[in-house]
Each structure stands twice: as structure tokens, then as C-alpha cells.
Amino acid sequence: MNRRPKGIKLAAVAALWIAAAWSGSSAAATPAKTSVKAQPSHVQRGKYLVTIMGCNDCHTPWKMGANGPEQDMTRMLSGHPESDVVTAPAALGQAPWMAAVSNTFTAWSGPWGVSFTANLTPDPETGLGKWTAETFLQALRTGKHEGVGRPILPPMPYPMIGKATDEDLRAIFAYLQSIPPIRN
């Protein structure tokens, strides 16, 4: 019976392990991940979703900056400025134009009439301050404003946003409730 000393066996195993570690070809060479990334908070998730869904594009008034139009983040998500009076739809009718937008990008005119972007801040009188997560979800699922049943008009993409999960819509609402209220 030919027995190899234990030291040689251990050295051979160690050499194979080191070689695998250097080549990256062995699962044993890759340490198992023992930590899981912490899930972002509900509010952080909502901020992320509001950002990637472009909510500021319409619900934050724009102003002229040094390099052209830019969002006025002092009025973030406050909707169409109440001081910016729009009395009639834009004159359209020349193809291929179907819609027009105000200089603040918060009022839209098209075949549906004129629509104004809503104040999404938690102001209780002019924003979403009295809304609940449930009324918010219902509005985005049905395309009707909370309480009054008035349709949400174009260009608001509620048919697409309304397909978000309840969890994501609740996260959006949590974020909107966490930002400073702006009376508008």
C-alpha cells in the first residue's frame, strides 16, 4: 500500500485552490457573498421612481436660465403656476401640430382643451396634502381626480403609470408626501 504523507496531500489541495483562485475558474475560489444590499427606503424608492418617470418634466415649472430653459427647482413638483394665467387654448390646426405647451411646460393645449399640471406637493389646500395613498393609487389607476371624478387630461401618462405595482405607487406617494409643501 502506497501512502503519501498528509503534508503532500494538503499542499496539493492548497495549490489547486490557489491556482483556481488565480484563474477564476472555480466557484470555491470565489468567496460567497454574505451581505445583502440594504433595500432603499420607501421614500428613496419613490424619489428614484419620480426621477426616472420624468414627473419633474411637467409638474415642475420651467424658467429661462443661462443655457436655455431649465426646471425651477424652487417650485419642484408644484404644478402650473397660478400666476401664469392661460385664458384660451392655443391656436392649432396646422398639420402636423396637435398640441402646444406653455413657456413653463405646465399648461398644455390640444384637441381635449387646456390641461394644467397638478401640484404634487403635500400642500393641504392646493396639492396632495389631504390625499391618502389609496386615493392616489385610485386616481392613477382610473385616470380620474380624487373626490371629483374629473378626468386626468393629456399629456399625463396615467395609463402607463397606473400599471406600476401598488408598492411602487405607494413609494411615489410616500416621496411626494416627504417634499416641502408649496402653496400653488
mmCIF file of N, CA, C and O in Angstrom, residues 50 53-62 71 75-81 101-102 104-108 115-120 153-157 161 184:
data_model
loop_
_atom_site.group_PDB
_atom_site.id
_atom_site.type_symbol
_atom_site.label_atom_id
_atom_site.label_comp_id
_atom_site.label_asym_id
_atom_site.label_seq_id
_atom_site.Cartn_x
_atom_site.Cartn_y
_atom_site.Cartn_z
ATOM 1 N N VAL A 50 -39.915 58.794 -9.230
ATOM 2 C CA VAL A 50 -40.318 60.121 -9.706
ATOM 3 C C VAL A 50 -39.269 60.665 -10.675
ATOM 4 O O VAL A 50 -39.602 61.266 -11.698
ATOM 5 N N MET A 53 -39.275 58.492 -14.020
ATOM 6 C CA MET A 53 -40.538 58.611 -14.752
ATOM 7 C C MET A 53 -40.732 60.016 -15.318
ATOM 8 O O MET A 53 -41.702 60.267 -16.023
ATOM 9 N N GLY A 54 -39.822 60.920 -15.016
ATOM 10 C CA GLY A 54 -39.887 62.262 -15.590
ATOM 11 C C GLY A 54 -40.987 63.141 -15.019
ATOM 12 O O GLY A 54 -41.450 64.061 -15.699
ATOM 13 N N CYS A 55 -41.414 62.917 -13.790
ATOM 14 C CA CYS A 55 -42.504 63.711 -13.203
ATOM 15 C C CYS A 55 -42.171 65.201 -13.168
ATOM 16 O O CYS A 55 -43.045 66.044 -13.379
ATOM 17 N N ASN A 56 -40.893 65.530 -12.907
ATOM 18 C CA ASN A 56 -40.492 66.935 -12.878
ATOM 19 C C ASN A 56 -40.628 67.605 -14.235
ATOM 20 O O ASN A 56 -40.791 68.818 -14.316
ATOM 21 N N ASP A 57 -40.549 66.820 -15.311
ATOM 22 C CA ASP A 57 -40.608 67.414 -16.643
ATOM 23 C C ASP A 57 -41.868 68.245 -16.850
ATOM 24 O O ASP A 57 -41.836 69.264 -17.541
ATOM 25 N N CYS A 58 -42.977 67.819 -16.278
ATOM 26 C CA CYS A 58 -44.234 68.550 -16.452
ATOM 27 C C CYS A 58 -44.716 69.222 -15.163
ATOM 28 O O CYS A 58 -45.340 70.274 -15.222
ATOM 29 N N HIS A 59 -44.475 68.613 -14.020
ATOM 30 C CA HIS A 59 -45.038 69.123 -12.769
ATOM 31 C C HIS A 59 -44.152 70.154 -12.079
ATOM 32 O O HIS A 59 -44.571 70.755 -11.090
ATOM 33 N N THR A 60 -42.927 70.373 -12.576
ATOM 34 C CA THR A 60 -42.057 71.440 -12.072
ATOM 35 C C THR A 60 -41.998 72.530 -13.139
ATOM 36 O O THR A 60 -41.618 72.242 -14.281
ATOM 37 N N PRO A 61 -42.391 73.770 -12.788
ATOM 38 C CA PRO A 61 -42.322 74.847 -13.786
ATOM 39 C C PRO A 61 -40.886 75.061 -14.284
ATOM 40 O O PRO A 61 -39.930 74.900 -13.531
ATOM 41 N N TRP A 62 -40.796 75.419 -15.536
ATOM 42 C CA TRP A 62 -39.503 75.724 -16.148
ATOM 43 C C TRP A 62 -39.323 77.236 -16.196
ATOM 44 O O TRP A 62 -40.301 77.997 -16.230
ATOM 45 N N GLN A 71 -35.537 73.593 -15.277
ATOM 46 C CA GLN A 71 -36.554 73.441 -14.241
ATOM 47 C C GLN A 71 -36.258 74.386 -13.079
ATOM 48 O O GLN A 71 -35.114 74.539 -12.670
ATOM 49 N N ARG A 75 -39.574 75.512 -7.111
ATOM 50 C CA ARG A 75 -41.008 75.206 -7.214
ATOM 51 C C ARG A 75 -41.215 73.742 -7.627
ATOM 52 O O ARG A 75 -42.187 73.402 -8.293
ATOM 53 N N MET A 76 -40.313 72.878 -7.169
ATOM 54 C CA MET A 76 -40.315 71.470 -7.559
ATOM 55 C C MET A 76 -41.675 70.811 -7.342
ATOM 56 O O MET A 76 -42.231 70.836 -6.249
ATOM 57 N N LEU A 77 -42.205 70.266 -8.420
ATOM 58 C CA LEU A 77 -43.446 69.479 -8.437
ATOM 59 C C LEU A 77 -44.672 70.258 -7.975
ATOM 60 O O LEU A 77 -45.671 69.673 -7.579
ATOM 61 N N SER A 78 -44.611 71.588 -8.073
ATOM 62 C CA SER A 78 -45.741 72.415 -7.621
ATOM 63 C C SER A 78 -46.786 72.653 -8.700
ATOM 64 O O SER A 78 -47.789 73.320 -8.463
ATOM 65 N N GLY A 79 -46.580 72.138 -9.903
ATOM 66 C CA GLY A 79 -47.583 72.253 -10.954
ATOM 67 C C GLY A 79 -47.580 73.598 -11.661
ATOM 68 O O GLY A 79 -46.653 74.400 -11.532
ATOM 69 N N HIS A 80 -48.634 73.825 -12.413
ATOM 70 C CA HIS A 80 -48.766 75.066 -13.186
ATOM 71 C C HIS A 80 -48.860 76.260 -12.243
ATOM 72 O O HIS A 80 -49.713 76.276 -11.356
ATOM 73 N N PRO A 81 -47.987 77.275 -12.424
ATOM 74 C CA PRO A 81 -48.042 78.449 -11.541
ATOM 75 C C PRO A 81 -49.385 79.169 -11.650
ATOM 76 O O PRO A 81 -49.819 79.518 -12.747
ATOM 77 N N VAL A 101 -47.559 73.764 -25.790
ATOM 78 C CA VAL A 101 -47.240 73.821 -24.367
ATOM 79 C C VAL A 101 -46.842 75.249 -23.995
ATOM 80 O O VAL A 101 -46.289 75.978 -24.813
ATOM 81 N N SER A 102 -47.153 75.616 -22.741
ATOM 82 C CA SER A 102 -46.819 76.959 -22.270
ATOM 83 C C SER A 102 -45.318 77.101 -22.037
ATOM 84 O O SER A 102 -44.582 76.120 -22.026
ATOM 85 N N THR A 104 -43.795 77.570 -19.401
ATOM 86 C CA THR A 104 -43.355 76.905 -18.174
ATOM 87 C C THR A 104 -43.445 75.384 -18.288
ATOM 88 O O THR A 104 -43.104 74.682 -17.341
ATOM 89 N N PHE A 105 -43.906 74.890 -19.417
ATOM 90 C CA PHE A 105 -44.112 73.457 -19.659
ATOM 91 C C PHE A 105 -45.125 72.852 -18.677
ATOM 92 O O PHE A 105 -45.092 71.672 -18.383
ATOM 93 N N THR A 106 -46.050 73.682 -18.190
ATOM 94 C CA THR A 106 -47.028 73.212 -17.206
ATOM 95 C C THR A 106 -48.473 73.345 -17.672
ATOM 96 O O THR A 106 -49.381 72.891 -16.983
ATOM 97 N N ALA A 107 -48.700 73.971 -18.805
ATOM 98 C CA ALA A 107 -50.045 74.060 -19.391
ATOM 99 C C ALA A 107 -49.954 73.520 -20.811
ATOM 100 O O ALA A 107 -49.015 73.842 -21.550
ATOM 101 N N TRP A 108 -50.917 72.684 -21.157
ATOM 102 C CA TRP A 108 -50.930 72.020 -22.450
ATOM 103 C C TRP A 108 -52.247 72.291 -23.149
ATOM 104 O O TRP A 108 -53.292 72.319 -22.522
ATOM 105 N N SER A 115 -55.038 71.685 -20.443
ATOM 106 C CA SER A 115 -54.797 70.970 -19.191
ATOM 107 C C SER A 115 -53.634 71.629 -18.467
ATOM 108 O O SER A 115 -52.719 72.167 -19.097
ATOM 109 N N PHE A 116 -53.710 71.600 -17.158
ATOM 110 C CA PHE A 116 -52.704 72.199 -16.305
ATOM 111 C C PHE A 116 -52.124 71.112 -15.404
ATOM 112 O O PHE A 116 -52.875 70.312 -14.838
ATOM 113 N N THR A 117 -50.817 71.104 -15.261
ATOM 114 C CA THR A 117 -50.218 70.102 -14.398
ATOM 115 C C THR A 117 -50.566 70.399 -12.944
ATOM 116 O O THR A 117 -50.618 71.550 -12.516
ATOM 117 N N ALA A 118 -50.795 69.330 -12.198
ATOM 118 C CA ALA A 118 -51.230 69.435 -10.802
ATOM 119 C C ALA A 118 -50.049 69.671 -9.868
ATOM 120 O O ALA A 118 -48.911 69.306 -10.150
ATOM 121 N N ASN A 119 -50.370 70.261 -8.733
ATOM 122 C CA ASN A 119 -49.416 70.438 -7.647
ATOM 123 C C ASN A 119 -49.297 69.091 -6.932
ATOM 124 O O ASN A 119 -50.262 68.604 -6.349
ATOM 125 N N LEU A 120 -48.131 68.486 -6.985
ATOM 126 C CA LEU A 120 -47.911 67.185 -6.359
ATOM 127 C C LEU A 120 -47.280 67.291 -4.971
ATOM 128 O O LEU A 120 -46.999 66.275 -4.346
ATOM 129 N N LEU A 153 -56.252 64.718 -17.719
ATOM 130 C CA LEU A 153 -56.118 65.003 -19.146
ATOM 131 C C LEU A 153 -54.703 64.761 -19.670
ATOM 132 O O LEU A 153 -53.744 64.722 -18.891
ATOM 133 N N PRO A 154 -54.583 64.664 -21.004
ATOM 134 C CA PRO A 154 -53.259 64.587 -21.616
ATOM 135 C C PRO A 154 -52.469 65.844 -21.247
ATOM 136 O O PRO A 154 -53.079 66.880 -20.990
ATOM 137 N N PRO A 155 -51.199 65.753 -21.214
ATOM 138 C CA PRO A 155 -50.340 64.646 -21.613
ATOM 139 C C PRO A 155 -50.001 63.686 -20.470
ATOM 140 O O PRO A 155 -49.121 62.842 -20.628
ATOM 141 N N MET A 156 -50.697 63.775 -19.343
ATOM 142 C CA MET A 156 -50.398 62.905 -18.205
ATOM 143 C C MET A 156 -50.513 61.441 -18.618
ATOM 144 O O MET A 156 -51.581 60.992 -19.028
ATOM 145 N N PRO A 157 -49.426 60.682 -18.499
ATOM 146 C CA PRO A 157 -49.436 59.286 -18.954
ATOM 147 C C PRO A 157 -49.959 58.318 -17.892
ATOM 148 O O PRO A 157 -49.358 57.294 -17.619
ATOM 149 N N ILE A 161 -48.412 54.862 -16.086
ATOM 150 C CA ILE A 161 -48.028 54.942 -14.674
ATOM 151 C C ILE A 161 -48.974 54.095 -13.825
ATOM 152 O O ILE A 161 -48.555 53.467 -12.861
ATOM 153 N N ASN A 184 -49.777 76.520 -4.246
ATOM 154 C CA ASN A 184 -49.890 76.967 -5.641
ATOM 155 C C ASN A 184 -51.217 76.502 -6.185
ATOM 156 O O ASN A 184 -51.369 75.372 -6.564
#
